[in-house]
Amino acid sequence: GVKVDTSVTGGRSQFSTASDTIAVNVVDLTAPTATMTAGAFTDAGSATVQSSEVGTAYLVNSTDTVTSVASILALADGRFNTTTISAANTNTSLPLTGLESGTYRLFTVDGAGNLSAAASNTVNVGPAPVFTSGSTASVAENTATSTVVYDANATLSGGASDVGVSYSLSGTDAARFNINSSTGQVTFASSPNFEAPADSGGNNVYDFTVTAASSLGVTAQRAVSMTVADVVESLAGQSFISSVSYTHLRAHETLMN
């Protein structure tokens, strides 16, 4: 909406031939529209935001009440960040540096001071998990599907392994495995056979990626290569004696005779 204020100077009647001066003051009362791409980031990242008008964007912790620009600016450090919107309806990067962990809403303000409603999407800000487990592992063929062949471990903010973290699998050979989302323990979905490799490369090296996620959805990934080793197997119902063992057996018979 636009408000028009008018005033007339000169006081002439409608039949006067003299010129009157009319002053018109147009006041912008329309609030901008704020939009933001949802996501989860560390405070080293940035959010992608837009506004329907040039002005300023404010990213505010969702637990704080926003009624005006003044209510935002009164918040403590770490509760909001801001950036300039120099072009309408254009992606703009809003840094997350220094923000406390939590969920954040976007508000924008135009040049007339009109405050938008909160954008429909939110972003989460928090620390990323840190992996302490390795990137390689090996296991013998025919390993049972109940055997843990890799144990993913990640910490959050220096805490204990697996606390506040959930795990998932992706990648080339991820379908060949199962993972416990709470403990990070990985098992084969079916027992591996060296003579009939099921990995995508057919070389008994299974590749998968473990993703560790915090409760806020901030993630870290670890690429893992799992090598399946060959095991010498005997045929059922048959016995084999190596040439060395046979030679020792013949020598023993000669001594006995």
CSV table of C-alpha atoms in Angstrom, one decimal:
chain,number,residue,atom,x,y,z
A,1,GLY,CA,0.0,0.0,0.0
A,2,VAL,CA,1.0,3.6,-0.6
A,3,LYS,CA,-0.2,6.5,1.5
A,4,VAL,CA,-0.5,9.9,-0.2
A,5,ASP,CA,-0.4,13.0,1.9
A,6,THR,CA,-1.5,16.2,0.2
A,7,SER,CA,-1.6,19.9,1.2
A,8,VAL,CA,-2.6,23.0,-0.6
A,9,THR,CA,-1.1,26.5,-0.3
A,10,GLY,CA,-2.6,29.7,-1.6
A,11,GLY,CA,-6.1,29.2,-0.4
A,12,ARG,CA,-7.7,30.1,-3.8
A,13,SER,CA,-11.3,29.3,-4.7
A,14,GLN,CA,-12.1,26.9,-7.5
A,15,PHE,CA,-12.9,30.0,-9.7
A,16,SER,CA,-9.6,31.7,-9.1
A,17,THR,CA,-7.3,32.1,-12.0
A,18,ALA,CA,-4.2,32.2,-9.8
A,19,SER,CA,-2.0,29.1,-9.5
A,20,ASP,CA,-2.1,27.0,-6.3
A,21,THR,CA,0.7,24.8,-5.0
A,22,ILE,CA,0.0,21.2,-4.1
A,23,ALA,CA,2.6,19.2,-2.2
A,24,VAL,CA,2.4,15.3,-2.5
A,25,ASN,CA,4.2,13.1,-0.1
A,26,VAL,CA,4.2,9.4,-1.1
A,27,VAL,CA,4.8,7.0,1.8
A,28,ASP,CA,5.8,3.3,1.1
A,29,LEU,CA,3.9,1.0,3.5
A,30,THR,CA,4.4,-2.3,1.7
A,31,ALA,CA,6.7,-4.8,3.4
A,32,PRO,CA,9.2,-6.8,1.4
A,33,THR,CA,9.0,-10.6,1.0
A,34,ALA,CA,11.9,-12.6,2.4
A,35,THR,CA,13.0,-16.0,1.0
A,36,MET,CA,15.8,-18.3,2.0
A,37,THR,CA,17.2,-21.7,0.9
A,38,ALA,CA,16.8,-24.2,3.7
A,39,GLY,CA,19.9,-26.0,4.9
A,40,ALA,CA,22.3,-26.9,7.8
A,41,PHE,CA,25.7,-25.3,8.1
A,42,THR,CA,28.6,-24.6,10.4
A,43,ASP,CA,29.2,-21.0,11.4
A,44,ALA,CA,31.9,-21.0,8.8
A,45,GLY,CA,29.3,-21.2,6.1
A,46,SER,CA,26.7,-18.9,4.7
A,47,ALA,CA,22.9,-18.8,4.0
A,48,THR,CA,21.5,-17.9,0.6
A,49,VAL,CA,18.8,-15.3,0.9
A,50,GLN,CA,16.6,-13.0,-1.2
A,51,SER,CA,14.3,-10.0,-0.7
A,52,SER,CA,11.7,-8.6,-3.0
A,53,GLU,CA,13.2,-5.1,-2.4
A,54,VAL,CA,16.6,-3.6,-1.9
A,55,GLY,CA,17.4,-3.2,1.8
A,56,THR,CA,18.8,-5.3,4.6
A,57,ALA,CA,18.5,-9.0,5.6
A,58,TYR,CA,18.5,-10.2,9.2
A,59,LEU,CA,19.1,-13.8,10.2
A,60,VAL,CA,17.6,-14.2,13.7
A,61,ASN,CA,17.6,-17.1,16.2
A,62,SER,CA,14.1,-18.7,16.0
A,63,THR,CA,13.7,-18.5,19.8
A,64,ASP,CA,13.9,-14.7,19.8
A,65,THR,CA,10.8,-12.6,19.3
A,66,VAL,CA,10.9,-10.1,16.4
A,67,THR,CA,8.5,-7.2,16.3
A,68,SER,CA,10.6,-4.5,14.7
A,69,VAL,CA,14.1,-3.8,13.5
A,70,ALA,CA,14.9,-2.3,16.9
A,71,SER,CA,13.9,-5.7,18.5
A,72,ILE,CA,16.5,-7.4,16.3
A,73,LEU,CA,19.3,-4.9,17.0
A,74,ALA,CA,18.7,-5.2,20.7
A,75,LEU,CA,19.6,-8.9,20.7
A,76,ALA,CA,22.9,-10.2,22.0
A,77,ASP,CA,25.9,-11.0,19.8
A,78,GLY,CA,25.6,-14.4,18.3
A,79,ARG,CA,21.8,-14.2,18.1
A,80,PHE,CA,21.6,-12.6,14.7
A,81,ASN,CA,23.6,-11.7,11.6
A,82,THR,CA,22.9,-9.2,8.8
A,83,THR,CA,23.8,-8.3,5.3
A,84,THR,CA,22.9,-5.8,2.7
A,85,ILE,CA,20.5,-6.6,-0.1
A,86,SER,CA,21.7,-4.6,-3.1
A,87,ALA,CA,19.5,-6.2,-5.7
A,88,ALA,CA,15.9,-7.3,-5.4
A,89,ASN,CA,15.0,-11.0,-6.0
A,90,THR,CA,18.7,-11.9,-6.3
A,91,ASN,CA,20.6,-14.6,-4.4
A,92,THR,CA,22.7,-12.9,-1.7
A,93,SER,CA,25.1,-14.6,0.7
A,94,LEU,CA,24.6,-14.0,4.4
A,95,PRO,CA,27.6,-15.1,6.5
A,96,LEU,CA,26.9,-17.3,9.6
A,97,THR,CA,30.1,-16.3,11.4
A,98,GLY,CA,29.8,-16.1,15.2
A,99,LEU,CA,26.2,-17.4,15.4
A,100,GLU,CA,25.3,-19.7,18.3
A,101,SER,CA,24.0,-23.2,17.5
A,102,GLY,CA,20.3,-23.3,16.7
A,103,THR,CA,17.7,-22.7,14.1
A,104,TYR,CA,17.4,-19.3,12.4
A,105,ARG,CA,14.7,-17.3,10.6
A,106,LEU,CA,15.1,-14.7,7.9
A,107,PHE,CA,13.6,-11.2,8.0
A,108,THR,CA,14.2,-8.4,5.5
A,109,VAL,CA,13.7,-4.6,5.7
A,110,ASP,CA,13.3,-2.2,2.8
A,111,GLY,CA,14.6,1.3,2.5
A,112,ALA,CA,11.4,2.7,4.1
A,113,GLY,CA,11.9,0.6,7.2
A,114,ASN,CA,9.1,-1.9,6.4
A,115,LEU,CA,9.8,-5.2,8.1
A,116,SER,CA,8.9,-8.5,6.3
A,117,ALA,CA,7.3,-11.5,7.8
A,118,ALA,CA,9.7,-14.4,8.5
A,119,ALA,CA,10.7,-16.4,5.4
A,120,SER,CA,9.0,-19.8,5.2
A,121,ASN,CA,12.3,-21.7,5.3
A,122,THR,CA,14.8,-21.8,8.1
A,123,VAL,CA,18.5,-22.7,8.4
A,124,ASN,CA,20.3,-24.7,11.1
A,125,VAL,CA,23.7,-23.6,12.4
A,126,GLY,CA,26.0,-25.7,14.5
A,127,PRO,CA,29.3,-27.6,14.7
A,128,ALA,CA,30.0,-30.5,12.2
A,129,PRO,CA,30.9,-34.0,13.4
A,130,VAL,CA,34.6,-34.9,13.3
A,131,PHE,CA,35.5,-38.5,12.3
A,132,THR,CA,38.1,-40.4,14.3
A,133,SER,CA,37.7,-43.7,12.5
A,134,GLY,CA,39.9,-44.6,9.5
A,135,SER,CA,39.3,-44.7,5.7
A,136,THR,CA,40.4,-48.3,5.1
A,137,ALA,CA,39.5,-51.8,6.4
A,138,SER,CA,40.0,-55.4,5.4
A,139,VAL,CA,38.1,-58.6,6.1
A,140,ALA,CA,38.3,-62.3,5.1
A,141,GLU,CA,35.9,-63.7,2.6
A,142,ASN,CA,32.9,-65.6,4.0
A,143,THR,CA,32.6,-63.3,7.0
A,144,ALA,CA,29.2,-63.6,8.6
A,145,THR,CA,26.7,-60.8,8.1
A,146,SER,CA,26.6,-60.5,11.9
A,147,THR,CA,30.3,-59.5,12.1
A,148,VAL,CA,31.1,-55.8,12.4
A,149,VAL,CA,33.6,-55.1,9.6
A,150,TYR,CA,33.9,-51.4,10.1
A,151,ASP,CA,33.1,-49.1,13.1
A,152,ALA,CA,32.5,-45.5,12.2
A,153,ASN,CA,33.3,-43.1,15.0
A,154,ALA,CA,32.6,-39.4,15.0
A,155,THR,CA,32.6,-36.8,17.8
A,156,LEU,CA,30.7,-33.5,18.2
A,157,SER,CA,32.4,-30.5,19.8
A,158,GLY,CA,35.0,-32.8,21.4
A,159,GLY,CA,32.5,-35.0,23.1
A,160,ALA,CA,32.4,-38.8,23.3
A,161,SER,CA,32.2,-40.9,20.1
A,162,ASP,CA,28.7,-41.4,18.7
A,163,VAL,CA,27.1,-39.0,21.2
A,164,GLY,CA,24.7,-36.6,19.4
A,165,VAL,CA,25.6,-38.1,16.0
A,166,SER,CA,23.7,-40.4,13.6
A,167,TYR,CA,25.1,-42.4,10.7
A,168,SER,CA,24.1,-43.3,7.2
A,169,LEU,CA,25.7,-44.9,4.1
A,170,SER,CA,26.0,-43.8,0.5
A,171,GLY,CA,28.4,-44.4,-2.4
A,172,THR,CA,29.2,-46.9,-5.0
A,173,ASP,CA,28.9,-50.1,-3.0
A,174,ALA,CA,26.8,-48.9,-0.1
A,175,ALA,CA,24.0,-51.4,-1.0
A,176,ARG,CA,26.3,-54.2,0.0
A,177,PHE,CA,26.4,-53.1,3.6
A,178,ASN,CA,24.2,-52.2,6.5
A,179,ILE,CA,25.0,-49.6,9.2
A,180,ASN,CA,23.7,-49.1,12.7
A,181,SER,CA,22.6,-45.4,12.7
A,182,SER,CA,23.4,-45.0,16.4
A,183,THR,CA,26.7,-46.8,16.7
A,184,GLY,CA,28.1,-46.5,13.2
A,185,GLN,CA,28.8,-50.3,13.1
A,186,VAL,CA,28.9,-51.6,9.5
A,187,THR,CA,28.2,-55.2,8.5
A,188,PHE,CA,27.9,-56.9,5.1
A,189,ALA,CA,24.3,-57.4,3.8
A,190,SER,CA,25.4,-60.8,2.5
A,191,SER,CA,28.6,-62.7,3.2
A,192,PRO,CA,31.4,-61.7,0.7
A,193,ASN,CA,32.9,-64.3,-1.7
A,194,PHE,CA,36.4,-63.6,-3.0
A,195,GLU,CA,35.9,-65.8,-6.0
A,196,ALA,CA,32.6,-63.9,-6.9
A,197,PRO,CA,33.2,-60.3,-5.9
A,198,ALA,CA,30.0,-58.2,-5.7
A,199,ASP,CA,31.7,-54.8,-5.6
A,200,SER,CA,31.2,-52.5,-8.6
A,201,GLY,CA,34.8,-52.8,-9.7
A,202,GLY,CA,34.8,-56.6,-9.4
A,203,ASN,CA,38.2,-56.4,-7.6
A,204,ASN,CA,37.1,-57.2,-4.0
A,205,VAL,CA,37.5,-53.6,-2.9
A,206,TYR,CA,34.2,-52.2,-1.7
A,207,ASP,CA,33.8,-48.4,-1.6
A,208,PHE,CA,31.2,-46.6,0.4
A,209,THR,CA,30.8,-43.3,2.2
A,210,VAL,CA,29.7,-42.8,5.8
A,211,THR,CA,27.8,-39.6,6.7
A,212,ALA,CA,27.7,-38.5,10.3
A,213,ALA,CA,25.0,-35.9,11.1
A,214,SER,CA,24.3,-33.8,14.2
A,215,SER,CA,20.8,-33.3,15.5
A,216,LEU,CA,20.8,-30.0,13.6
A,217,GLY,CA,21.6,-31.8,10.4
A,218,VAL,CA,25.1,-30.5,10.0
A,219,THR,CA,27.1,-33.3,8.3
A,220,ALA,CA,30.6,-34.7,7.7
A,221,GLN,CA,31.6,-37.6,5.5
A,222,ARG,CA,34.3,-40.3,5.5
A,223,ALA,CA,35.1,-42.3,2.3
A,224,VAL,CA,36.0,-45.9,3.1
A,225,SER,CA,37.5,-48.7,1.1
A,226,MET,CA,36.9,-52.3,2.3
A,227,THR,CA,39.1,-55.0,1.0
A,228,VAL,CA,38.0,-58.6,1.0
A,229,ALA,CA,40.9,-61.1,1.4
A,230,ASP,CA,41.0,-64.6,-0.1
A,231,VAL,CA,40.9,-67.7,2.2
A,232,VAL,CA,42.3,-71.1,1.1
A,233,GLU,CA,39.3,-73.5,1.2
A,234,SER,CA,39.2,-77.3,1.0
A,235,LEU,CA,36.6,-79.3,-0.8
A,236,ALA,CA,34.1,-81.1,1.4
A,237,GLY,CA,34.9,-84.8,1.9
A,238,GLN,CA,38.4,-84.6,0.5
A,239,SER,CA,41.8,-84.5,2.2
A,240,PHE,CA,44.9,-82.8,0.8
A,241,ILE,CA,48.6,-83.4,1.8
A,242,SER,CA,51.1,-80.8,0.7
A,243,SER,CA,54.3,-82.0,-1.0
A,244,VAL,CA,56.3,-81.0,2.0
A,245,SER,CA,54.2,-83.0,4.4
A,246,TYR,CA,54.3,-86.0,2.0
A,247,THR,CA,58.1,-85.9,1.9
A,248,HIS,CA,58.3,-85.8,5.7
A,249,LEU,CA,55.9,-88.8,5.9
A,250,ARG,CA,58.0,-90.9,3.5
A,251,ALA,CA,61.2,-90.1,5.5
A,252,HIS,CA,59.5,-91.2,8.7
A,253,GLU,CA,58.5,-94.5,7.1
A,254,THR,CA,62.0,-95.1,5.9
A,255,LEU,CA,63.4,-94.6,9.4
A,256,MET,CA,60.9,-97.0,10.9
A,257,ASN,CA,61.8,-99.7,8.4
